[in-house]
Tab-separated table of C-alpha atoms and ligand atoms in Angstrom:
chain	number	residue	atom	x	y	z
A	1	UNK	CA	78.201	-187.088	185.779
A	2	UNK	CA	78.596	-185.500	189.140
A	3	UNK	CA	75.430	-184.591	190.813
A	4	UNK	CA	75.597	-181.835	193.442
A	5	UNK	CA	73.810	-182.622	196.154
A	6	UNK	CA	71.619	-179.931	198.141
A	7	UNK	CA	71.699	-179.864	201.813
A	8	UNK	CA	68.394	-179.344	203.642
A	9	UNK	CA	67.700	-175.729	205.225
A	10	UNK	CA	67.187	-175.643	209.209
A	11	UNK	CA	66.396	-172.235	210.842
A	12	UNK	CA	65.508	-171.103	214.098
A	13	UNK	CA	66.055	-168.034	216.409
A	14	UNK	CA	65.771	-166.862	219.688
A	15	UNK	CA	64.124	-163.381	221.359
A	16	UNK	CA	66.784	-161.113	223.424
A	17	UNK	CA	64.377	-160.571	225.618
A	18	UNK	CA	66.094	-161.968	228.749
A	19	UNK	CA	69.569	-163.560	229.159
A	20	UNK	CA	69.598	-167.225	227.631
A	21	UNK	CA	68.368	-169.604	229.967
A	22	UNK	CA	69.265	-173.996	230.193
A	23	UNK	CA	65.949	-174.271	228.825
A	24	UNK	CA	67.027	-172.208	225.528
A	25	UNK	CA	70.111	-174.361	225.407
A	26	UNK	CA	68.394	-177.703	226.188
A	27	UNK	CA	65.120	-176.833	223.809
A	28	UNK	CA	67.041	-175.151	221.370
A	29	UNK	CA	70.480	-174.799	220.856
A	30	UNK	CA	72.070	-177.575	221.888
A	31	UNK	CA	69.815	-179.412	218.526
A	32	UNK	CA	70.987	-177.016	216.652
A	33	UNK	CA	74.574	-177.529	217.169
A	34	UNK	CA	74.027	-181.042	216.811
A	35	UNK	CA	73.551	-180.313	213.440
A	36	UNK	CA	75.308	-178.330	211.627
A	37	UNK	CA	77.206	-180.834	209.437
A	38	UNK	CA	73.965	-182.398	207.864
A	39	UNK	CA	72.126	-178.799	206.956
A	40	UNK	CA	72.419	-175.415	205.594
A	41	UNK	CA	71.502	-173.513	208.874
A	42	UNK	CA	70.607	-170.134	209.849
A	43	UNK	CA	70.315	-169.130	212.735
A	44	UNK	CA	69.111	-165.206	214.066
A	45	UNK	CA	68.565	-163.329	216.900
A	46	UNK	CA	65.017	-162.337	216.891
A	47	UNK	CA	65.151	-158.837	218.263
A	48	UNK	CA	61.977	-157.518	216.375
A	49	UNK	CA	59.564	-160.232	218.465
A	50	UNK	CA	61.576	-159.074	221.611
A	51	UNK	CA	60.218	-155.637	221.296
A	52	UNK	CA	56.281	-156.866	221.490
A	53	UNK	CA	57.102	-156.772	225.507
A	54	UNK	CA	58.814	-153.285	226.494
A	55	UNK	CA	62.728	-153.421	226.848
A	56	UNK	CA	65.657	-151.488	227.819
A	57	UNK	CA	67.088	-150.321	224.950
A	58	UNK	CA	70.303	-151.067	226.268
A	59	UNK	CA	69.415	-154.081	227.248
A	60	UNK	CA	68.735	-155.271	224.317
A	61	UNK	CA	71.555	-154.274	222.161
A	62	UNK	CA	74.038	-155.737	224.977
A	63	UNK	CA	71.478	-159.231	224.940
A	64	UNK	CA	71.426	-159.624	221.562
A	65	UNK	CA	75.090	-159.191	220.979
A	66	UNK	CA	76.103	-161.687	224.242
A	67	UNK	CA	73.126	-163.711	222.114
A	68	UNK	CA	75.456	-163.931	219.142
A	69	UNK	CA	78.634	-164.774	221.227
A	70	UNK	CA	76.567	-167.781	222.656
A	71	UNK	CA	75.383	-168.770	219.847
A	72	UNK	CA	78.593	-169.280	218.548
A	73	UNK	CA	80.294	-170.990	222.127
A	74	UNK	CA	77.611	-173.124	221.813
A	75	UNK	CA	79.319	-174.623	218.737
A	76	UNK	CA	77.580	-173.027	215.929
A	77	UNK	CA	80.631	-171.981	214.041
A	78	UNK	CA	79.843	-169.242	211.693
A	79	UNK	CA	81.748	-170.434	208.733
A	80	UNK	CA	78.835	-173.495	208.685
A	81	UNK	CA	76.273	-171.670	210.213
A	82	UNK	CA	74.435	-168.647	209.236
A	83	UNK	CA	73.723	-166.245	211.910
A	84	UNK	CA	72.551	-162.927	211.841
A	85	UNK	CA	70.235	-160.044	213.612
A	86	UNK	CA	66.661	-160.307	212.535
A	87	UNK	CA	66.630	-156.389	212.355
A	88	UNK	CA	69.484	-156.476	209.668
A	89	UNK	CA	67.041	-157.974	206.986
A	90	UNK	CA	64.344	-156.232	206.461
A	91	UNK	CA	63.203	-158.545	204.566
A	92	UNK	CA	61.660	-159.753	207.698
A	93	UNK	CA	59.166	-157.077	208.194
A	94	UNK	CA	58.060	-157.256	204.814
A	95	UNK	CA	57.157	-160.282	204.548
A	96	UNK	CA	55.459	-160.472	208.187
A	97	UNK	CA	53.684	-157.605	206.719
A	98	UNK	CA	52.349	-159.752	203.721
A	99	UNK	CA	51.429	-162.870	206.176
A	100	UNK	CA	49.367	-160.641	208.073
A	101	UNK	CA	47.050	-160.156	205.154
A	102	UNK	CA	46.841	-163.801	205.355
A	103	UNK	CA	46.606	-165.257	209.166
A	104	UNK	CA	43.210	-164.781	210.714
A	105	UNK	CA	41.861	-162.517	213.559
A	106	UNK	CA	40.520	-166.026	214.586
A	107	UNK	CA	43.809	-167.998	214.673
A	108	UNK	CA	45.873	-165.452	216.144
A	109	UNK	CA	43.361	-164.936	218.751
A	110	UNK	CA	43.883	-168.849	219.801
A	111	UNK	CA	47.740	-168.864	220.224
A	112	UNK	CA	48.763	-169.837	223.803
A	113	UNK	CA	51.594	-167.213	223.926
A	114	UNK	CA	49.593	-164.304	222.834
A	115	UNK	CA	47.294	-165.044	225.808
A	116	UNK	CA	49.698	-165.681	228.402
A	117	UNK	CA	51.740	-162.523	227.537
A	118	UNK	CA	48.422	-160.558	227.400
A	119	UNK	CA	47.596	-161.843	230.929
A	120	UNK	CA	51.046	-160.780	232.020
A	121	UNK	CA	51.392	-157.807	229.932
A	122	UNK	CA	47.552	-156.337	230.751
A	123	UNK	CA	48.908	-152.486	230.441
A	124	UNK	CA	50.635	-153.225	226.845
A	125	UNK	CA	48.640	-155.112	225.111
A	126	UNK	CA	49.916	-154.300	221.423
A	127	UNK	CA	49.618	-154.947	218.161
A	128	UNK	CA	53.067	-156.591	217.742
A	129	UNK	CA	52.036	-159.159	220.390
A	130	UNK	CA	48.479	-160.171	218.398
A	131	UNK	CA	50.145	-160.525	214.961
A	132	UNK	CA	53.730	-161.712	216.496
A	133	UNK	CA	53.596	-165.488	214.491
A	134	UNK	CA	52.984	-163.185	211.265
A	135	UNK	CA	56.510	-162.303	211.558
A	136	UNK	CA	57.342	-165.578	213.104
A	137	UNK	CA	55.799	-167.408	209.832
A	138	UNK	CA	57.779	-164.675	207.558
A	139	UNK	CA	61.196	-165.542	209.581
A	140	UNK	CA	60.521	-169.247	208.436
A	141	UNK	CA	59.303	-169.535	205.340
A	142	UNK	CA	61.790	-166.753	203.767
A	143	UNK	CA	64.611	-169.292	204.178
A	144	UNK	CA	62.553	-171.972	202.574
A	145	UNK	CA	63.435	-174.511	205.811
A	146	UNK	CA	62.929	-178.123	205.596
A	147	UNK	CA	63.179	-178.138	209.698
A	148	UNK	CA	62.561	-175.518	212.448
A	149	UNK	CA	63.661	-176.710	215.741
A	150	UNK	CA	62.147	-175.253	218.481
A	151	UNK	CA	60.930	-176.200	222.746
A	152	UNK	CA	57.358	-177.776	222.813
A	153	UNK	CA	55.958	-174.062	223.694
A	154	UNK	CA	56.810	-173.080	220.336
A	155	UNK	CA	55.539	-175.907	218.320
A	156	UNK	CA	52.149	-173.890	218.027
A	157	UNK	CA	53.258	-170.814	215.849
A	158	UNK	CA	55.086	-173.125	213.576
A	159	UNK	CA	51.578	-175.403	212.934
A	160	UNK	CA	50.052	-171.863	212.426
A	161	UNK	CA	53.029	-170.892	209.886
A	162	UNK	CA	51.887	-174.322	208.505
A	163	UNK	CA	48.724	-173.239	207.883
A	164	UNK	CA	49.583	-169.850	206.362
A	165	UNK	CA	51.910	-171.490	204.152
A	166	UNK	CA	48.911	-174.139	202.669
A	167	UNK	CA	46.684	-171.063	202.620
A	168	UNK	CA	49.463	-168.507	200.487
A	169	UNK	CA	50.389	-171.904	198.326
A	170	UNK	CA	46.904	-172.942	197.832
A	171	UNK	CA	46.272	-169.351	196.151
A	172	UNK	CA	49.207	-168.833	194.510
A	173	UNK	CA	50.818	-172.050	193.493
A	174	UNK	CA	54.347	-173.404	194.969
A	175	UNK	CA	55.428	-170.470	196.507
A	176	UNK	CA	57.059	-171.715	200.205
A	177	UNK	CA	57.959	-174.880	201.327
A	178	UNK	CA	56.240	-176.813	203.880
A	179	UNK	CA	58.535	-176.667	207.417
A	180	UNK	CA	58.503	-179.462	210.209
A	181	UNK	CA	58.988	-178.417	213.480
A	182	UNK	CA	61.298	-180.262	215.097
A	183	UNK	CA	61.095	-181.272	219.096
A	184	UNK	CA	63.554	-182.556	220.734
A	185	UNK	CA	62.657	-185.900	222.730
A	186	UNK	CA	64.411	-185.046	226.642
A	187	UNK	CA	64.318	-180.746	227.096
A	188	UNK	CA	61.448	-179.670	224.951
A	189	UNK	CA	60.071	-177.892	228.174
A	190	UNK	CA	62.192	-177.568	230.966
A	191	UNK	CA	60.444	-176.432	234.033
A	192	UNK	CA	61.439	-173.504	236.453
A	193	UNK	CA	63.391	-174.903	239.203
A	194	UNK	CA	61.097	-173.726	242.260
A	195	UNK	CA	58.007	-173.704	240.296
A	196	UNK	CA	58.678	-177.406	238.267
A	197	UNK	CA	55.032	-176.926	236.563
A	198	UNK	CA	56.016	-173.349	235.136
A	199	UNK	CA	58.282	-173.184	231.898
A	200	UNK	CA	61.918	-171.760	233.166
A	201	UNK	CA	61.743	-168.809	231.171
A	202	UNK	CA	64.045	-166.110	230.655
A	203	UNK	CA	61.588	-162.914	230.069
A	204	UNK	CA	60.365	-163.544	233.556
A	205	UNK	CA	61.163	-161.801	236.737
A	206	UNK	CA	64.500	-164.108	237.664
A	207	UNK	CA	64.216	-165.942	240.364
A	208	UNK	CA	66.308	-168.544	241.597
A	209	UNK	CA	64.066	-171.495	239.802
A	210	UNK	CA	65.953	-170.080	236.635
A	211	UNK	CA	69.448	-171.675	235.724
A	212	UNK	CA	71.036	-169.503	232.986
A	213	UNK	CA	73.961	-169.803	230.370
A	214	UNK	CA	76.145	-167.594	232.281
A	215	UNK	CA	75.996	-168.409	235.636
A	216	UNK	CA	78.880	-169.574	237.754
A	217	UNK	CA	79.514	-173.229	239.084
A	218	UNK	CA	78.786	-172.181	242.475
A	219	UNK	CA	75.053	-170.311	241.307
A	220	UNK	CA	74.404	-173.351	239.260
A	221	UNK	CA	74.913	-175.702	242.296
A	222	UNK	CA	73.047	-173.261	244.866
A	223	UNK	CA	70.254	-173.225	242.259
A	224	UNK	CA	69.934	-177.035	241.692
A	225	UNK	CA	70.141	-177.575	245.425
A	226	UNK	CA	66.953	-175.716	246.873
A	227	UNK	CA	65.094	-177.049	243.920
A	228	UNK	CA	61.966	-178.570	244.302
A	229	UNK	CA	61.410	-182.465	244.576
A	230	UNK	CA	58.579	-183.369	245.819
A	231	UNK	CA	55.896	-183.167	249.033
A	232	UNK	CA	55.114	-187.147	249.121
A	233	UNK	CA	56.461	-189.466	251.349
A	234	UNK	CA	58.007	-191.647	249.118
A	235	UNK	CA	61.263	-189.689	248.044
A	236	UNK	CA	62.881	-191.591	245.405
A	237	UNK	CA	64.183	-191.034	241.949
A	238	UNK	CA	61.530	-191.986	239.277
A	239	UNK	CA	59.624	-190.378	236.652
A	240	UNK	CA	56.132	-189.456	236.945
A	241	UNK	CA	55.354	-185.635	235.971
A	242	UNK	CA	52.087	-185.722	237.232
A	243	UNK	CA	52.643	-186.488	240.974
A	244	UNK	CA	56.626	-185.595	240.745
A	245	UNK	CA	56.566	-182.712	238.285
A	246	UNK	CA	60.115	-181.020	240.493
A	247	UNK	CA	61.795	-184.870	240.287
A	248	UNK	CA	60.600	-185.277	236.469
A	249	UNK	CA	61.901	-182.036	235.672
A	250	UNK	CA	65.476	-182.589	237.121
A	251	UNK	CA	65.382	-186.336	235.477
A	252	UNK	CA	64.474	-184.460	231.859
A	253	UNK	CA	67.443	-182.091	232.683
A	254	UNK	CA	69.607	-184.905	233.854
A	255	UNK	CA	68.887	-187.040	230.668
A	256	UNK	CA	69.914	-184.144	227.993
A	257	UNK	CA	72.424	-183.546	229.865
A	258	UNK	CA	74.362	-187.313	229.809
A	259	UNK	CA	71.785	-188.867	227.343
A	260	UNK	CA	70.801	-191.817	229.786
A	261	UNK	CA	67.592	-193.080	229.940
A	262	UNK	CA	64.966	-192.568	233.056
A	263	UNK	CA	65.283	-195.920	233.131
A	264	UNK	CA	69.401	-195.646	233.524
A	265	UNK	CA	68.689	-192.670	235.554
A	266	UNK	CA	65.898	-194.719	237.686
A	267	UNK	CA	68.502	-197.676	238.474
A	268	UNK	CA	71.348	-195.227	238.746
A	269	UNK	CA	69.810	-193.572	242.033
A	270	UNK	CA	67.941	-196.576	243.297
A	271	UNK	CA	67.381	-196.373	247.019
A	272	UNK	CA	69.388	-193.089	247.292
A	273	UNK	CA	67.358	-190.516	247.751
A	274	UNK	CA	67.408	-186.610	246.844
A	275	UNK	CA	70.838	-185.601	248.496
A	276	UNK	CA	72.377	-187.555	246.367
A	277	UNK	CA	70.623	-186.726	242.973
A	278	UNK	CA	70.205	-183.013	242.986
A	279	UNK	CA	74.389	-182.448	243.447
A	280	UNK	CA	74.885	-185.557	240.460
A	281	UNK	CA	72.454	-183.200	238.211
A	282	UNK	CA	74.140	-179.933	239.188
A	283	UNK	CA	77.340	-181.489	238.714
A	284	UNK	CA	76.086	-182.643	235.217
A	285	UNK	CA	74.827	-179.525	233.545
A	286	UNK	CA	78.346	-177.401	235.531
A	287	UNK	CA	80.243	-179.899	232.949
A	288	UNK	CA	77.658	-178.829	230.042
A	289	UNK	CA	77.515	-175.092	230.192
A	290	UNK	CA	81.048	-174.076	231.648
A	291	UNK	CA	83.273	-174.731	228.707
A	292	UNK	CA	79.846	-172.601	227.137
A	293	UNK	CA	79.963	-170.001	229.115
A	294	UNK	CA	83.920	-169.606	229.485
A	295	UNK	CA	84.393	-169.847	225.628
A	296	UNK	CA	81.195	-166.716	225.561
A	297	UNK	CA	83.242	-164.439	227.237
A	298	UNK	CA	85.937	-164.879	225.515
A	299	UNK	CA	84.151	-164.095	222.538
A	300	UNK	CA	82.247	-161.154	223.872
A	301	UNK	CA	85.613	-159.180	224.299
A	302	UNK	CA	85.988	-159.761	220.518
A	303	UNK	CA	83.313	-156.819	219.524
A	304	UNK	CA	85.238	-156.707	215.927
A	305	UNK	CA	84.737	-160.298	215.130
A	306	UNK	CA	81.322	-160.247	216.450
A	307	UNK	CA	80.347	-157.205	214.300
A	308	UNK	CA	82.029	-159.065	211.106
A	309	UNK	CA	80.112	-162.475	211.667
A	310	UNK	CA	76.877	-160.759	212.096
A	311	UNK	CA	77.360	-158.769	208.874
A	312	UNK	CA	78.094	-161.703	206.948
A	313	UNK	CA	75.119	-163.432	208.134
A	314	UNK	CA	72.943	-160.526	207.222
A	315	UNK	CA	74.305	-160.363	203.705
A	316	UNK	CA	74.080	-164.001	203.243
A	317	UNK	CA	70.677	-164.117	205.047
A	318	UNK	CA	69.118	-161.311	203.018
A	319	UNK	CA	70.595	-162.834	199.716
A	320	UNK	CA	68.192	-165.978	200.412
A	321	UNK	CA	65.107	-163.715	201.754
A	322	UNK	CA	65.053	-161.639	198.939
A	323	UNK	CA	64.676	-163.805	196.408
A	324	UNK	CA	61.865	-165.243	198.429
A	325	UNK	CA	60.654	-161.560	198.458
A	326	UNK	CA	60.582	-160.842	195.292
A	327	UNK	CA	58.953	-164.391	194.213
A	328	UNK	CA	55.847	-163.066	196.745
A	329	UNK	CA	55.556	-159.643	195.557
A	330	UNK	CA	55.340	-161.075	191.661
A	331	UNK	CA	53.002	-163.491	192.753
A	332	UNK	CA	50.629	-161.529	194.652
A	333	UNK	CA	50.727	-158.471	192.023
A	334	UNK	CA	52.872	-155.710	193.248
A	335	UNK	CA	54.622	-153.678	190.374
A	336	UNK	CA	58.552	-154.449	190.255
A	337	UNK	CA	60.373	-151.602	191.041
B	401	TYM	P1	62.006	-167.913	222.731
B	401	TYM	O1	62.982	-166.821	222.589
B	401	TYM	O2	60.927	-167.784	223.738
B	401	TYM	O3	62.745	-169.275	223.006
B	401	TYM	C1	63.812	-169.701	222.179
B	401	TYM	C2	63.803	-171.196	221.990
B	401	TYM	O4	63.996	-171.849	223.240
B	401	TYM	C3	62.929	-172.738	223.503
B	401	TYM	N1	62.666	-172.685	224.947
B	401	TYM	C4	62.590	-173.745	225.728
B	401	TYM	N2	62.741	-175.052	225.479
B	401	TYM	C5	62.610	-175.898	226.526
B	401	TYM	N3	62.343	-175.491	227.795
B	401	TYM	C6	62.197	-174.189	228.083
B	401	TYM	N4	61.951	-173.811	229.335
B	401	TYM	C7	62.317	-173.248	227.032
B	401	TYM	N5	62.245	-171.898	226.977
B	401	TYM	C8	62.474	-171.568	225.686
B	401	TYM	C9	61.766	-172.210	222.689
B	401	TYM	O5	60.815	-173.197	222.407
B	401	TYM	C10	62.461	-171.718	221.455
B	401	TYM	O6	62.717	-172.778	220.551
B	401	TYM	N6	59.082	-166.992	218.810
B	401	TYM	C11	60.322	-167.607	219.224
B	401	TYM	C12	61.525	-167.028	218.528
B	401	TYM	C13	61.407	-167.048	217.065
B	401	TYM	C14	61.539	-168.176	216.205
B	401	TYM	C15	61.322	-167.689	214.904
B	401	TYM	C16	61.804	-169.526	216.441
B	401	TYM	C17	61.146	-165.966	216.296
B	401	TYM	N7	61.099	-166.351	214.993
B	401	TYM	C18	61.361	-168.544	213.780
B	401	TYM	C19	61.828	-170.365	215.318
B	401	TYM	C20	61.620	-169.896	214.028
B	401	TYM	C21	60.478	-167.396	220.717
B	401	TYM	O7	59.927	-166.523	221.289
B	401	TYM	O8	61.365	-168.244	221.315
């Protein structure tokens, strides 16, 4: 008798808060790409956490729409994957709702990102912002994922989703499945260029510490070549983030990029000093995100495919969350309609 055999569910997504940087790809994408074969994936573009820090509206509608066309130039081909626009399921905000009732003042209080964007964001401190992994926790556990892979920075909303999940379950019975978060080993936090011991982040100010998606050869090069190294004497190519953070960084970006070793990378540069390895890392990550970034624009002049694959993912997205939906609603005691 033929058995079918169930893939496992990976999901993650990404705020269009600021144009994808390397440290998306590197933390993110790039694992999720990776694979696509082994899992049912789904993949969204999280525009209702992007809105917890003011935007241009048309800002964001152009992001999140260049955001799809990456996605998929990235390799995340949307016959395998699905991929949609968090706003399209409402399903979303309904369930984040629900969480809410069940994610403590105390908890949310302790999350690193709330108080980093409350320091930077002292004028708008919202709502949205406090109860953000409410949502975050509803994005995952509607889809039921076995994995969530996310950068290091991340790795705290999905223990807390964790821990709302135990909590709902522990009431209610087997309601959500238990997700892993899943960190890559090289790239979980890539550091800003000029500033190696700040994240590279996209919803900052740019500067030129910031290497994104779309930038040209000749900005990625400029970029790589004022970056930091280091203010000791001894100027060689080995990995120590504490006194080194700008030559540890550039070795992390190095290593996702070719997949060597430090140690590879160590022997590689032996006794050749920073002129030489800054232009070998620039060169590497030009060879990683140009056939990207060429294949994204491409895409982006196709706004009718781009509208159909995001349609499809929210009908086949909102299929799966609303039978998650309705299981809640039973289960906690709301009247079926
Ligand atoms: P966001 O949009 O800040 O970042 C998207 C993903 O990129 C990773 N990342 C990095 N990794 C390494 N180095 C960096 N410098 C770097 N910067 C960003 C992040 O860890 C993340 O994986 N709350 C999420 C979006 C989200 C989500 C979800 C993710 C909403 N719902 C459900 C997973 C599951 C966020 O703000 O990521």
């Amino acid at each position: 008798m033929e058995t079918e055999v169930t893939k496992k569910v990976m999901l993650s997504g990404i705020k269009p808060s600021g144009d994808l940087t390397l440290g998306s790809y590197l933390g993110a994408i790039k694992n999720w790409a990776e694979r696509a074969e082994q899992f049912d994936c789904y993949y969204f573009m999280a525009d209702m956490h992007a809105i917890t820090v003011r935007q241009n509206p048309a800002d964001l509608r152009r992001r999140t729409l260049e955001q799809l066309a990456q996605y998929i130039a990235c390799g995340l081909d949307p016959e395998k994957n699905t991929l949609f626009i968090q706003s399209h399921v409402p399903e979303h905000a309904e369930l984040g709702w629900v969480l809410n009732c069940y994610a403590m003042f105390g908890e949310l209080s302790r999350m690193t990102q709330f108080k980093d964007k409350s320091a930077k964001n002292a004028d708008n401190i919202n709502g949205g912002l406090f109860t953000y992994p409410s949502l975050m926790a509803a994005d995952i556990l509607l889809y039921q994922p076995d994995l969530v892979p996310v950068g290091e920075d991340q790795k705290q909303h999905v223990e807390l989703t964790r821990n709302i999940c135990q909590r709902f379950n522990g009431i209610y019975g087997d309601v959500f499945k238990m997700p892993e978060p899943y960190i890559p080993k090289v790239g979980a936090r890539v550091m800003d260029l000029l500033t190696p011991t700040s994240k590279m982040s996209k919803s900052d100010d740019a500067g030129s510490g910031v290497v994104y998606l779309m930038d040209s050869p000749d900005d990625i090069r400029r970029k790589f070549k004022r970056a930091v190294t280091d203010s000791d004497t001894e100027r060689c190519v080995r990995y120590d983030p504490e006194t080194k953070p700008g030559v540890a960084n550039l070795m992390s970006i190095y290593a996702a990029a070719t997949g060597r070793s430090y140690d590879e990378i160590e022997a590689e540069f032996d006794g050749k000093g920073y002129g030489v390895f800054k232009p070998a890392v620039a060169d590497a990550v030009v060879d990683m995100l140009c056939p990207i970034r060429e294949e994204a624009q491409r895409i982006m002049k196709d706004k009718a495919y781009l509208e159909s694959v995001y349609k499809t993912g929210a009908q086949k997205a909102s299929y799966i969350a609303g039978k998650t939906l309705r299981k809640v609603y039973k289960k906690i005691g709301f009247v079926a309609p």
